[in-house]
Amino acid sequence: MLQAVSKPYLLIAASLFSSAINAEEKQCRVLIDPSQVDLDRLEPPADFATSEATKVGKIDIFRQEIYPPTDTELAWYESGLNYLNPLTKIDAIRAQLVIAEGDRFDQKLMEISERQLREQPFLYNARVFPYRVCEDTVDLAVVTRDLWTFLPALSITRSGGQNKTFIGFSDVNFAGSGKTLFVNRQDDNERTRYLFGYSDPAVWDSAWQADGRFAVTTDGELQRVRVKRPFSDAEERNAYSWLAHHEIVETPLYFRGDEVNEFRHQQLATELSFGTNIHRPLITLPSTTEIHLLAGYRFEEHQFRESDETQGAIPDDRLQSYPWLAMELDGRRYMQAFNINQNQQVEDVALGWYQRFQVGYSSQVLGATGEQIILSGFSEYRKADERTLYSFKLRGESAWDPEQDQSENTQLSFLGNGWWFDSGREKSWHGKFELTYTRSFTLDNQLVLGGSTGLRGYPADYQVGDRRVILSLERRYFWPWYPLRTFRVGGVAFIDSGRA
């Protein structure tokens, strides 16, 4: 009797469940098919209406291999590299997202998640976008493409009159985890160094980051560890950082490209800081400007001893121990572009103002060598339109002794950059200008020019002074040639001019 009565109820329940599913399907619409997204192109997001009640439903992750499928069969080397490359783990991708399932839909957080993914060196490109709308629920798609990241290296180069050899390997996506691991041996005119490094952009899939470097050299050693949690636009608005650094190295001094002195330099530093994001500032600023207040403590000690190559005076030992306060004003917004500094690669370009000012007081009460006010800061501005991009940056630092009314290691720099693009963005001009002024440098610091410090093709460190000016003009070529879907081909012609 019970069995006979239950059948109609089961049929009615099944019918109602089926109707509910059909109704839900009818209320959903697909905006973009994630499988059809081309990461080689800049595609505008789909338009759809949202409200304060719109929530994030599912976040689905679609991972593309190094060579995504095409209409034709993959070549043998494409299939082989796809097979050998460990695909980035879903947890490593999800750890970079600042928006989660169940959150209120926020376009800004979605864009920040996309930028953070694109910043990762193990991804060729990434997109985060709404792809399905069901009434007040939006499902997000995360589409990424991997890069080949395991790089054994052997190189012999000559630059600025110096020979350098390098052998080792690095992997910025070790076993698909998103972690960086590298081991190498570097040999140049100054030293031979054996270096091991590790970096984790999401410790235990959290917002915490950690990295470390450990080296043994023919003239010293290096140990450096840093743990931090940077500012986030998600609900957590605080930042934390801890740094420990110890290094022993023989530091050379140059004049006209020749080494004129050398001494043994030991540096010990540690720093701890905390920052918070102010929601309602007491000063009037545009609503898009974020204000960060930071506080910390830094201990930094420098000891100097003679080496076998010492030919003159060596610097005096110094120790700074100080609490500090800082303020950051972040009014940046971002645009997506390509062919700026990378060939046919989507780049996130920060526009607007970004400024930071910091002040600390180093006192003998805390063990310091003397009484000093430690000042540092920078102010940067960028602006762009369809055919131009330019930026200006002013930065400076100094340690000022108020009792003696004298400064130490003062440096002030002005940097300007400009880009001018043709209509197809396959060619561009890039100009750079730098003006640097220094005062009261300690003997272990030099302002040099040559080689990697501003004049390509000239000997490294061949000019020394207390002022430096650099002018550079480049003609860049970003050809659309993409042989074997592996190499991007480009070129540059440049003129560098400068003096210290």
Short mmCIF file of C-alpha atoms in Angstrom, two decimals:
data_model
loop_
_atom_site.label_atom_id
_atom_site.label_comp_id
_atom_site.label_asym_id
_atom_site.label_seq_id
_atom_site.Cartn_x
_atom_site.Cartn_y
_atom_site.Cartn_z
CA MET A 1 0.00 0.00 0.00
CA LEU A 2 2.83 2.39 0.91
CA GLN A 3 4.70 1.51 -2.26
CA ALA A 4 1.68 2.23 -4.44
CA VAL A 5 1.13 5.66 -2.88
CA SER A 6 4.81 6.73 -3.12
CA LYS A 7 5.16 6.36 -6.89
CA PRO A 8 2.91 9.33 -7.82
CA TYR A 9 4.76 11.52 -5.30
CA LEU A 10 8.10 10.50 -6.78
CA LEU A 11 6.87 11.34 -10.26
CA ILE A 12 5.60 14.75 -9.13
CA ALA A 13 8.91 15.53 -7.30
CA ALA A 14 10.95 14.51 -10.33
CA SER A 15 8.78 16.65 -12.56
CA LEU A 16 9.13 19.68 -10.30
CA PHE A 17 12.95 19.18 -10.08
CA SER A 18 13.17 18.92 -13.88
CA SER A 19 11.06 22.05 -14.28
CA ALA A 20 13.30 23.94 -11.85
CA ILE A 21 16.39 22.95 -13.82
CA ASN A 22 14.77 23.97 -17.10
CA ALA A 23 13.67 27.27 -15.60
CA GLU A 24 17.20 27.93 -14.35
CA GLU A 25 18.63 27.13 -17.76
CA LYS A 26 16.20 29.50 -19.41
CA GLN A 27 17.22 32.29 -17.05
CA CYS A 28 20.95 31.90 -17.85
CA ARG A 29 22.74 33.23 -20.90
CA VAL A 30 26.31 32.74 -22.05
CA LEU A 31 28.16 35.96 -22.87
CA ILE A 32 31.47 34.53 -24.07
CA ASP A 33 32.58 30.97 -24.77
CA PRO A 34 35.85 30.57 -22.79
CA SER A 35 37.09 27.90 -25.20
CA GLN A 36 37.06 30.47 -28.01
CA VAL A 37 39.05 33.18 -26.23
CA ASP A 38 42.17 34.24 -28.14
CA LEU A 39 44.86 35.37 -25.69
CA ASP A 40 46.90 36.87 -28.54
CA ARG A 41 44.33 39.64 -28.98
CA LEU A 42 42.93 42.50 -26.93
CA GLU A 43 39.21 41.77 -26.79
CA PRO A 44 36.69 44.12 -25.13
CA PRO A 45 34.61 42.63 -22.29
CA ALA A 46 30.99 41.72 -22.90
CA ASP A 47 28.34 44.23 -21.81
CA PHE A 48 25.68 43.20 -19.33
CA ALA A 49 23.63 44.91 -16.65
CA THR A 50 24.60 44.56 -12.98
CA SER A 51 23.20 45.79 -9.69
CA GLU A 52 24.26 45.98 -6.05
CA ALA A 53 22.68 42.55 -5.59
CA THR A 54 24.76 40.88 -8.31
CA LYS A 55 26.87 38.08 -6.85
CA VAL A 56 29.74 35.97 -8.15
CA GLY A 57 28.53 32.43 -8.77
CA LYS A 58 31.13 29.93 -9.96
CA ILE A 59 34.70 30.78 -10.93
CA ASP A 60 35.77 28.29 -13.60
CA ILE A 61 39.42 28.04 -14.61
CA PHE A 62 40.34 27.14 -18.19
CA ARG A 63 44.03 26.36 -18.64
CA GLN A 64 45.66 26.47 -22.05
CA GLU A 65 48.91 24.67 -22.74
CA ILE A 66 51.93 26.35 -24.31
CA TYR A 67 50.54 25.59 -27.76
CA PRO A 68 46.73 25.71 -27.64
CA PRO A 69 44.76 23.62 -30.16
CA THR A 70 44.16 25.01 -33.65
CA ASP A 71 42.10 23.98 -36.66
CA THR A 72 45.03 21.85 -37.81
CA GLU A 73 46.92 19.15 -35.97
CA LEU A 74 49.70 20.33 -33.67
CA ALA A 75 53.26 19.93 -34.95
CA TRP A 76 55.42 17.28 -33.32
CA TYR A 77 57.49 19.80 -31.33
CA GLU A 78 54.32 21.54 -30.13
CA SER A 79 52.82 18.31 -28.87
CA GLY A 80 56.16 17.33 -27.34
CA LEU A 81 56.59 20.57 -25.37
CA ASN A 82 52.96 20.46 -24.21
CA TYR A 83 53.58 16.95 -22.92
CA LEU A 84 56.83 17.82 -21.14
CA ASN A 85 55.59 21.05 -19.55
CA PRO A 86 53.71 20.55 -16.24
CA LEU A 87 50.47 22.52 -16.59
CA THR A 88 50.07 25.17 -13.90
CA LYS A 89 48.00 23.83 -11.04
CA ILE A 90 44.53 25.26 -10.51
CA ASP A 91 45.35 26.17 -6.91
CA ALA A 92 48.34 28.25 -8.07
CA ILE A 93 46.06 30.20 -10.42
CA ARG A 94 43.24 30.59 -7.91
CA ALA A 95 45.69 31.92 -5.30
CA GLN A 96 46.24 35.04 -7.43
CA LEU A 97 42.54 35.96 -7.49
CA VAL A 98 41.29 38.68 -5.13
CA ILE A 99 37.65 37.91 -5.91
CA ALA A 100 35.93 34.73 -4.73
CA GLU A 101 32.75 32.76 -5.25
CA GLY A 102 29.87 34.30 -3.31
CA ASP A 103 31.38 37.82 -3.27
CA ARG A 104 29.50 40.81 -4.55
CA PHE A 105 30.44 41.25 -8.21
CA ASP A 106 33.12 43.95 -8.46
CA GLN A 107 34.59 44.89 -11.82
CA LYS A 108 37.67 46.41 -10.17
CA LEU A 109 38.53 43.25 -8.23
CA MET A 110 38.11 41.22 -11.39
CA GLU A 111 40.57 43.47 -13.24
CA ILE A 112 43.06 43.33 -10.36
CA SER A 113 42.90 39.52 -10.42
CA GLU A 114 43.62 39.56 -14.15
CA ARG A 115 46.62 41.88 -13.71
CA GLN A 116 48.07 39.77 -10.91
CA LEU A 117 47.86 36.69 -13.09
CA ARG A 118 49.53 38.47 -15.99
CA GLU A 119 52.36 39.56 -13.69
CA GLN A 120 53.28 35.94 -13.01
CA PRO A 121 56.33 34.93 -15.09
CA PHE A 122 54.96 31.44 -15.71
CA LEU A 123 51.92 32.66 -17.70
CA TYR A 124 51.96 33.93 -21.27
CA ASN A 125 48.71 35.81 -20.74
CA ALA A 126 45.53 35.66 -18.67
CA ARG A 127 41.97 36.94 -18.80
CA VAL A 128 39.27 37.07 -16.13
CA PHE A 129 35.78 37.92 -17.36
CA PRO A 130 32.05 37.18 -16.86
CA TYR A 131 31.00 34.44 -19.23
CA ARG A 132 27.57 33.41 -17.95
CA VAL A 133 24.78 35.43 -16.31
CA CYS A 134 21.91 33.88 -14.37
CA GLU A 135 19.64 36.66 -13.08
CA ASP A 136 21.62 38.21 -10.17
CA THR A 137 24.48 35.71 -10.36
CA VAL A 138 27.54 36.04 -12.61
CA ASP A 139 29.87 33.14 -13.37
CA LEU A 140 33.47 34.13 -14.05
CA ALA A 141 35.95 32.46 -16.38
CA VAL A 142 39.70 32.53 -15.82
CA VAL A 143 41.59 31.69 -19.01
CA THR A 144 45.39 31.29 -18.81
CA ARG A 145 48.12 30.06 -21.10
CA ASP A 146 51.33 28.53 -19.84
CA LEU A 147 54.90 29.34 -20.77
CA TRP A 148 57.85 26.99 -20.98
CA THR A 149 59.65 27.84 -17.74
CA PHE A 150 62.42 25.29 -17.20
CA LEU A 151 65.51 27.02 -18.55
CA PRO A 152 68.94 25.42 -18.41
CA ALA A 153 71.46 28.10 -19.33
CA LEU A 154 75.02 28.37 -20.54
CA SER A 155 76.24 31.74 -21.74
CA ILE A 156 79.50 33.57 -22.39
CA THR A 157 79.13 37.29 -22.96
CA ARG A 158 81.28 40.39 -23.21
CA SER A 159 79.76 43.75 -22.31
CA GLY A 160 81.32 47.01 -21.21
CA GLY A 161 84.80 45.48 -21.56
CA GLN A 162 83.99 42.67 -19.12
CA ASN A 163 83.68 38.94 -19.76
CA LYS A 164 80.88 37.06 -18.00
CA THR A 165 79.99 33.37 -17.93
CA PHE A 166 76.80 31.86 -16.59
CA ILE A 167 75.74 28.25 -16.11
CA GLY A 168 72.75 26.89 -14.22
CA PHE A 169 69.03 26.41 -14.44
CA SER A 170 65.88 28.18 -13.35
CA ASP A 171 62.20 27.29 -13.24
CA VAL A 172 59.63 29.97 -12.37
CA ASN A 173 56.85 27.37 -12.31
CA PHE A 174 58.44 24.42 -10.54
CA ALA A 175 56.29 21.31 -11.14
CA GLY A 176 53.37 23.59 -12.07
CA SER A 177 53.22 25.07 -8.57
CA GLY A 178 53.90 28.71 -9.47
CA LYS A 179 57.02 28.66 -7.25
CA THR A 180 60.44 29.79 -8.51
CA LEU A 181 63.60 27.78 -8.05
CA PHE A 182 67.02 28.59 -9.50
CA VAL A 183 70.62 27.44 -9.10
CA ASN A 184 73.51 28.94 -11.03
CA ARG A 185 77.19 29.76 -11.20
CA GLN A 186 78.21 33.25 -12.35
CA ASP A 187 81.75 34.30 -13.18
CA ASP A 188 82.91 37.83 -14.07
CA ASN A 189 85.97 40.04 -13.65
CA GLU A 190 85.18 40.66 -9.98
CA ARG A 191 84.07 37.32 -8.52
CA THR A 192 82.73 33.80 -8.97
CA ARG A 193 79.37 33.23 -7.32
CA TYR A 194 77.28 30.13 -6.63
CA LEU A 195 73.67 31.20 -6.08
CA PHE A 196 70.53 29.40 -4.93
CA GLY A 197 67.13 31.11 -4.87
CA TYR A 198 63.50 30.35 -4.11
CA SER A 199 60.37 32.46 -4.43
CA ASP A 200 56.74 31.75 -3.55
CA PRO A 201 54.08 34.28 -4.73
CA ALA A 202 51.34 32.59 -2.66
CA VAL A 203 52.52 30.80 0.47
CA TRP A 204 50.11 27.92 1.15
CA ASP A 205 47.80 29.45 -1.50
CA SER A 206 47.39 32.61 0.59
CA ALA A 207 48.11 36.31 -0.03
CA TRP A 208 51.48 35.95 1.72
CA GLN A 209 54.65 35.97 -0.39
CA ALA A 210 58.16 34.77 0.44
CA ASP A 211 61.53 34.66 -1.26
CA GLY A 212 65.10 33.89 -0.34
CA ARG A 213 68.59 33.98 -1.86
CA PHE A 214 71.70 32.24 -0.64
CA ALA A 215 75.11 32.59 -2.26
CA VAL A 216 78.73 31.63 -1.74
CA THR A 217 81.29 33.72 -3.60
CA THR A 218 85.06 33.81 -3.93
CA ASP A 219 85.06 37.04 -1.92
CA GLY A 220 82.12 36.63 0.46
CA GLU A 221 78.61 35.31 0.97
CA LEU A 222 74.94 36.30 0.83
CA GLN A 223 71.82 35.36 2.81
CA ARG A 224 68.55 37.19 2.18
CA VAL A 225 65.01 36.26 3.28
CA ARG A 226 61.84 38.28 2.84
CA VAL A 227 58.24 37.55 3.84
CA LYS A 228 55.46 39.99 3.00
CA ARG A 229 51.78 40.48 2.48
CA PRO A 230 51.24 43.42 0.09
CA PHE A 231 48.22 45.67 -0.02
CA SER A 232 45.12 44.13 -1.57
CA ASP A 233 41.88 45.63 -2.78
CA ALA A 234 39.97 42.73 -1.29
CA GLU A 235 38.48 42.87 2.23
CA GLU A 236 41.92 42.59 3.88
CA ARG A 237 43.31 46.14 3.67
CA ASN A 238 46.54 45.74 5.66
CA ALA A 239 50.11 45.00 4.58
CA TYR A 240 52.98 43.33 6.44
CA SER A 241 56.65 42.85 5.63
CA TRP A 242 59.80 41.38 7.20
CA LEU A 243 63.27 41.42 5.67
CA ALA A 244 66.60 39.99 6.81
CA HIS A 245 69.77 40.54 4.78
CA HIS A 246 73.42 39.63 5.36
CA GLU A 247 76.16 40.06 2.76
CA ILE A 248 79.93 40.06 2.63
CA VAL A 249 81.54 41.25 -0.58
CA GLU A 250 84.72 42.92 -1.79
CA THR A 251 83.66 46.28 -3.23
CA PRO A 252 85.79 47.88 -5.97
CA LEU A 253 86.04 51.60 -6.75
CA TYR A 254 86.58 52.80 -10.32
CA PHE A 255 88.06 55.75 -12.15
CA ARG A 256 87.90 55.98 -15.97
CA GLY A 257 87.10 52.29 -16.16
CA ASP A 258 90.07 51.18 -14.04
CA GLU A 259 89.80 49.73 -10.55
CA VAL A 260 91.63 52.12 -8.20
CA ASN A 261 90.72 50.71 -4.79
CA GLU A 262 88.96 47.81 -3.10
CA PHE A 263 87.82 46.89 0.40
CA ARG A 264 85.84 44.21 2.20
CA HIS A 265 82.26 45.27 2.94
CA GLN A 266 79.93 43.49 5.36
CA GLN A 267 76.29 44.56 5.49
CA LEU A 268 73.67 43.42 8.00
CA ALA A 269 70.08 44.68 7.71
CA THR A 270 66.68 43.78 9.05
CA GLU A 271 63.36 45.56 8.66
CA LEU A 272 59.84 45.03 9.96
CA SER A 273 56.83 47.05 8.75
CA PHE A 274 53.06 47.30 8.91
CA GLY A 275 50.69 49.30 6.71
CA THR A 276 47.00 50.04 6.51
CA ASN A 277 44.68 51.48 3.90
CA ILE A 278 42.73 54.59 4.98
CA HIS A 279 39.10 54.48 3.89
CA ARG A 280 38.10 58.07 4.75
CA PRO A 281 41.11 60.38 4.56
CA LEU A 282 41.11 63.70 6.39
CA ILE A 283 42.60 65.47 3.36
CA THR A 284 40.81 66.22 0.12
CA LEU A 285 41.89 63.93 -2.71
CA PRO A 286 40.12 62.35 -5.70
CA SER A 287 37.92 59.43 -4.67
CA THR A 288 40.02 57.07 -6.80
CA THR A 289 43.19 57.80 -4.81
CA GLU A 290 44.11 55.24 -2.17
CA ILE A 291 46.08 56.35 0.88
CA HIS A 292 48.38 53.91 2.64
CA LEU A 293 49.96 54.67 6.00
CA LEU A 294 52.97 52.56 6.96
CA ALA A 295 55.20 52.28 10.00
CA GLY A 296 58.29 50.20 10.55
CA TYR A 297 61.71 49.78 12.07
CA ARG A 298 65.02 49.28 10.24
CA PHE A 299 68.45 48.26 11.50
CA GLU A 300 71.31 48.59 9.00
CA GLU A 301 75.00 48.14 9.75
CA HIS A 302 78.00 48.54 7.42
CA GLN A 303 81.49 47.35 8.39
CA PHE A 304 84.58 47.85 6.22
CA ARG A 305 87.93 46.09 6.31
CA GLU A 306 91.01 46.04 4.10
CA SER A 307 91.30 43.36 1.41
CA ASP A 308 94.30 42.08 -0.52
CA GLU A 309 93.68 44.72 -3.21
CA THR A 310 93.19 47.74 -0.93
CA GLN A 311 95.23 50.67 -2.24
CA GLY A 312 93.79 53.64 -0.36
CA ALA A 313 91.44 54.78 2.33
CA ILE A 314 88.46 52.67 3.35
CA PRO A 315 85.07 53.97 4.55
CA ASP A 316 84.23 54.42 8.20
CA ASP A 317 81.89 51.91 9.79
CA ARG A 318 78.35 53.17 10.17
CA LEU A 319 75.14 51.94 11.77
CA GLN A 320 71.60 53.24 11.35
CA SER A 321 68.81 52.15 13.69
CA TYR A 322 65.50 53.91 13.30
CA PRO A 323 61.72 53.72 13.36
CA TRP A 324 60.05 55.26 10.33
CA LEU A 325 56.69 56.46 9.04
CA ALA A 326 55.60 56.53 5.42
CA MET A 327 52.63 57.56 3.30
CA GLU A 328 51.69 56.28 -0.15
CA LEU A 329 49.25 58.05 -2.46
CA ASP A 330 48.12 55.65 -5.18
CA GLY A 331 45.92 57.21 -7.84
CA ARG A 332 46.86 54.81 -10.60
CA ARG A 333 44.46 53.30 -13.08
CA TYR A 334 45.43 50.74 -15.68
CA MET A 335 45.06 50.27 -19.40
CA GLN A 336 45.91 47.28 -21.56
CA ALA A 337 48.21 47.74 -24.53
CA PHE A 338 50.83 45.84 -26.51
CA ASN A 339 54.16 46.54 -28.23
CA ILE A 340 55.40 48.90 -25.53
CA ASN A 341 58.27 47.00 -23.93
CA GLN A 342 57.35 43.48 -25.03
CA ASN A 343 56.78 42.16 -28.52
CA GLN A 344 53.10 41.37 -29.25
CA GLN A 345 52.48 40.83 -25.53
CA VAL A 346 49.56 42.29 -23.60
CA GLU A 347 50.93 44.72 -21.00
CA ASP A 348 49.19 46.44 -18.09
CA VAL A 349 50.25 50.09 -18.06
CA ALA A 350 49.72 52.15 -14.91
CA LEU A 351 48.50 55.70 -15.55
CA GLY A 352 48.15 58.63 -13.17
CA TRP A 353 49.99 59.53 -9.96
CA TYR A 354 51.85 57.26 -7.54
CA GLN A 355 53.80 58.82 -4.66
CA ARG A 356 55.58 57.67 -1.53
CA PHE A 357 57.24 59.72 1.22
CA GLN A 358 59.13 58.28 4.18
CA VAL A 359 60.86 59.79 7.21
CA GLY A 360 62.74 58.13 10.07
CA TYR A 361 65.01 59.15 12.94
CA SER A 362 68.20 57.21 13.63
CA SER A 363 69.45 57.82 17.16
CA GLN A 364 72.44 56.86 19.27
CA VAL A 365 69.94 55.80 21.92
CA LEU A 366 69.06 52.91 19.58
CA GLY A 367 72.71 52.09 18.90
CA ALA A 368 73.23 54.23 15.79
CA THR A 369 76.55 55.85 14.90
CA GLY A 370 75.02 59.34 15.10
CA GLU A 371 71.82 61.34 15.08
CA GLN A 372 70.26 61.43 11.60
CA ILE A 373 66.93 62.14 9.96
CA ILE A 374 66.45 59.55 7.20
CA LEU A 375 64.45 60.89 4.25
CA SER A 376 63.35 59.15 1.05
CA GLY A 377 60.55 59.37 -1.46
CA PHE A 378 59.43 59.48 -5.07
CA SER A 379 56.64 60.88 -7.20
CA GLU A 380 55.70 59.37 -10.56
CA TYR A 381 53.15 60.37 -13.18
CA ARG A 382 52.10 58.63 -16.42
CA LYS A 383 49.70 59.66 -19.15
CA ALA A 384 48.72 58.05 -22.45
CA ASP A 385 46.49 58.41 -25.48
CA GLU A 386 46.10 56.35 -28.64
CA ARG A 387 49.53 57.21 -30.06
CA THR A 388 51.67 58.41 -27.14
CA LEU A 389 52.73 57.41 -23.64
CA TYR A 390 54.99 59.38 -21.34
CA SER A 391 56.08 59.31 -17.72
CA PHE A 392 57.99 61.49 -15.27
CA LYS A 393 59.55 60.41 -12.00
CA LEU A 394 61.30 62.38 -9.27
CA ARG A 395 63.02 60.45 -6.49
CA GLY A 396 65.44 61.25 -3.72
CA GLU A 397 67.02 60.07 -0.48
CA SER A 398 69.28 61.54 2.16
CA ALA A 399 70.50 61.12 5.74
CA TRP A 400 70.69 64.53 7.42
CA ASP A 401 72.47 65.25 10.71
CA PRO A 402 70.57 68.17 12.33
CA GLU A 403 73.29 68.80 14.94
CA GLN A 404 76.13 69.06 12.41
CA ASP A 405 73.83 70.49 9.71
CA GLN A 406 75.27 68.16 7.10
CA SER A 407 73.90 65.42 4.89
CA GLU A 408 75.17 61.96 3.93
CA ASN A 409 74.55 59.89 0.78
CA THR A 410 72.18 62.45 -0.74
CA GLN A 411 70.87 61.56 -4.18
CA LEU A 412 68.20 63.28 -6.28
CA SER A 413 67.11 62.00 -9.71
CA PHE A 414 64.69 63.09 -12.40
CA LEU A 415 63.70 60.53 -15.04
CA GLY A 416 61.55 61.03 -18.11
CA ASN A 417 60.32 58.45 -20.63
CA GLY A 418 58.29 58.86 -23.79
CA TRP A 419 56.84 56.47 -26.38
CA TRP A 420 55.45 57.50 -29.79
CA PHE A 421 53.65 54.78 -31.78
CA ASP A 422 52.74 54.51 -35.42
CA SER A 423 49.14 53.76 -36.37
CA GLY A 424 49.68 49.98 -36.50
CA ARG A 425 51.87 49.89 -33.37
CA GLU A 426 54.45 47.85 -35.28
CA LYS A 427 57.00 50.68 -34.97
CA SER A 428 57.65 53.17 -32.22
CA TRP A 429 60.08 55.75 -30.93
CA HIS A 430 61.25 55.61 -27.34
CA GLY A 431 63.12 58.45 -25.67
CA LYS A 432 64.64 58.51 -22.18
CA PHE A 433 66.19 61.26 -20.10
CA GLU A 434 67.89 61.04 -16.70
CA LEU A 435 69.46 63.73 -14.54
CA THR A 436 71.02 62.69 -11.22
CA TYR A 437 72.67 64.83 -8.54
CA THR A 438 74.56 63.48 -5.53
CA ARG A 439 76.20 64.99 -2.50
CA SER A 440 78.34 63.73 0.39
CA PHE A 441 78.60 60.13 -0.76
CA THR A 442 80.43 57.81 1.62
CA LEU A 443 83.48 56.08 0.12
CA ASP A 444 81.58 52.85 -0.58
CA ASN A 445 79.14 54.61 -2.95
CA GLN A 446 79.87 55.90 -6.45
CA LEU A 447 77.85 57.50 -9.22
CA VAL A 448 79.14 55.79 -12.37
CA LEU A 449 78.34 55.77 -16.08
CA GLY A 450 79.01 53.21 -18.78
CA GLY A 451 77.76 49.81 -19.92
CA SER A 452 74.61 48.76 -18.06
CA THR A 453 74.53 52.06 -16.14
CA GLY A 454 73.40 54.09 -19.12
CA LEU A 455 75.73 53.97 -22.12
CA ARG A 456 75.45 50.75 -24.09
CA GLY A 457 78.61 49.90 -26.02
CA TYR A 458 80.89 51.75 -23.60
CA PRO A 459 83.11 50.20 -20.91
CA ALA A 460 81.34 49.59 -17.62
CA ASP A 461 81.84 52.31 -14.99
CA TYR A 462 84.21 54.29 -17.20
CA GLN A 463 83.04 57.67 -15.86
CA VAL A 464 82.64 58.67 -12.21
CA GLY A 465 81.23 61.88 -10.80
CA ASP A 466 78.72 63.55 -8.52
CA ARG A 467 76.30 64.40 -11.36
CA ARG A 468 75.07 62.33 -14.27
CA VAL A 469 73.01 63.08 -17.37
CA ILE A 470 71.82 60.45 -19.87
CA LEU A 471 69.92 60.87 -23.14
CA SER A 472 68.71 57.90 -25.14
CA LEU A 473 66.66 57.55 -28.32
CA GLU A 474 65.46 54.23 -29.76
CA ARG A 475 63.62 53.16 -32.89
CA ARG A 476 61.79 49.94 -32.07
CA TYR A 477 60.38 47.40 -34.53
CA PHE A 478 57.74 44.86 -33.53
CA TRP A 479 57.31 42.65 -36.56
CA PRO A 480 54.25 40.33 -36.62
CA TRP A 481 56.44 37.47 -37.79
CA TYR A 482 55.79 34.50 -35.45
CA PRO A 483 57.80 31.52 -36.78
CA LEU A 484 56.76 28.11 -35.43
CA ARG A 485 54.39 29.90 -33.05
CA THR A 486 57.45 30.09 -30.80
CA PHE A 487 59.54 33.19 -31.55
CA ARG A 488 58.51 36.84 -31.73
CA VAL A 489 60.86 38.81 -33.97
CA GLY A 490 61.75 42.46 -33.33
CA GLY A 491 64.62 44.89 -33.41
CA VAL A 492 65.91 48.20 -32.14
CA ALA A 493 68.31 50.90 -33.29
CA PHE A 494 69.51 53.25 -30.55
CA ILE A 495 71.66 56.26 -29.75
CA ASP A 496 72.91 56.78 -26.18
CA SER A 497 74.61 59.92 -24.96
CA GLY A 498 75.67 60.90 -21.47
CA ARG A 499 78.23 62.18 -19.03
CA ALA A 500 79.16 61.85 -15.38
#
